[in-house]
Amino acid sequence: MQSLFWTVEEVARRAKQFYENGIRQEVEHGDNIGKMITIDAETGEYGIDKSGIETAIKLKQKKPMARLFTMRIGYDVAVSFGHAPMNRTVE
């Protein structure tokens, strides 16, 4: 399935599914609580950094059409970065 045609809700659903089905157990520990995790909703590849921006840039450099979802580790707040210039956020 091509991620280009996914809705924001589909990107969020798929990324959260990756998170719940394995990533959570790897990343939710003291050092990472409060940091941002950015997940490629198609592949499940992810990265962690303080703001989420560095990881989003790296993932977009590897795969420019990636549909990314960013959330704070240990919290229930999230933002979605769609196929848009890096200075715009698709919410």
Coordinates of C-alpha atoms in Angstrom, one line a residue:
M1 CA 0.0 0.0 0.0
Q2 CA 1.3 3.4 -0.9
S3 CA 1.5 5.7 2.1
L4 CA 0.9 8.8 -0.1
F5 CA -2.8 8.1 -0.1
W6 CA -3.3 7.5 3.7
T7 CA -5.3 9.9 5.8
V8 CA -3.8 11.5 8.8
E9 CA -6.0 9.2 10.9
E10 CA -4.6 6.1 9.1
V11 CA -1.0 7.3 9.6
A12 CA -1.7 7.7 13.3
R13 CA -3.5 4.3 13.6
R14 CA -0.7 2.4 11.9
A15 CA 2.1 4.2 13.9
K16 CA 0.3 3.6 17.2
Q17 CA -0.1 -0.1 16.2
F18 CA 3.6 -0.4 15.7
Y19 CA 4.2 1.3 19.0
E20 CA 1.8 -0.9 20.9
N21 CA 3.0 -4.1 19.2
G22 CA 6.6 -3.9 20.2
I23 CA 8.2 -0.5 20.2
R24 CA 6.7 0.4 23.6
Q25 CA 8.5 -2.4 25.4
E26 CA 11.8 -1.3 23.9
V27 CA 11.5 2.5 24.6
E28 CA 9.4 3.2 27.6
H29 CA 12.0 3.4 30.4
G30 CA 13.4 6.2 32.6
D31 CA 15.9 7.6 30.1
N32 CA 13.3 8.0 27.3
I33 CA 10.2 9.2 29.2
G34 CA 9.3 12.7 27.9
K35 CA 11.4 12.4 24.8
M36 CA 9.8 12.3 21.3
I37 CA 9.5 9.2 19.2
T38 CA 8.9 9.5 15.4
I39 CA 7.6 6.4 13.7
D40 CA 7.4 5.7 9.9
A41 CA 3.8 4.5 9.7
E42 CA 4.6 2.2 6.7
T43 CA 7.8 0.4 8.0
G44 CA 7.7 0.8 11.7
E45 CA 11.2 2.3 11.6
Y46 CA 11.6 4.9 14.4
G47 CA 14.0 7.2 16.2
I48 CA 14.0 9.1 19.5
D49 CA 15.3 12.6 20.3
K50 CA 14.4 15.5 22.5
S51 CA 12.1 17.3 20.1
G52 CA 11.3 14.8 17.3
I53 CA 12.7 17.1 14.7
E54 CA 16.1 15.6 14.2
T55 CA 14.6 12.1 13.8
A56 CA 11.9 13.3 11.4
I57 CA 14.6 15.0 9.2
K58 CA 16.7 11.8 9.2
L59 CA 13.7 9.6 8.3
K60 CA 12.6 12.0 5.6
Q61 CA 16.1 12.0 4.1
K62 CA 16.1 8.2 3.9
K63 CA 12.6 8.1 2.5
P64 CA 11.2 11.5 1.3
M65 CA 7.6 10.2 1.0
A66 CA 7.5 8.7 4.5
R67 CA 4.4 9.3 6.5
L68 CA 5.6 10.0 10.0
F69 CA 3.9 10.1 13.3
T70 CA 5.5 11.7 16.4
M71 CA 4.5 11.3 20.0
R72 CA 5.9 11.9 23.4
I73 CA 7.1 8.7 25.1
G74 CA 5.1 8.0 28.2
Y75 CA 2.4 10.5 27.4
D76 CA -0.8 10.4 25.3
V77 CA -0.1 13.4 23.1
A78 CA 0.9 13.2 19.5
V79 CA 1.5 15.1 16.2
S80 CA 1.6 13.8 12.7
F81 CA 4.0 14.9 10.0
G82 CA 2.6 14.2 6.6
H83 CA 4.2 14.6 3.1
A84 CA 4.9 18.3 3.5
P85 CA 7.9 20.5 3.6
M86 CA 9.7 20.1 6.9
N87 CA 8.7 23.5 8.1
R88 CA 4.9 22.6 7.9
T89 CA 3.1 20.2 10.2
V90 CA 0.1 18.3 9.0
E91 CA -2.3 17.8 11.9

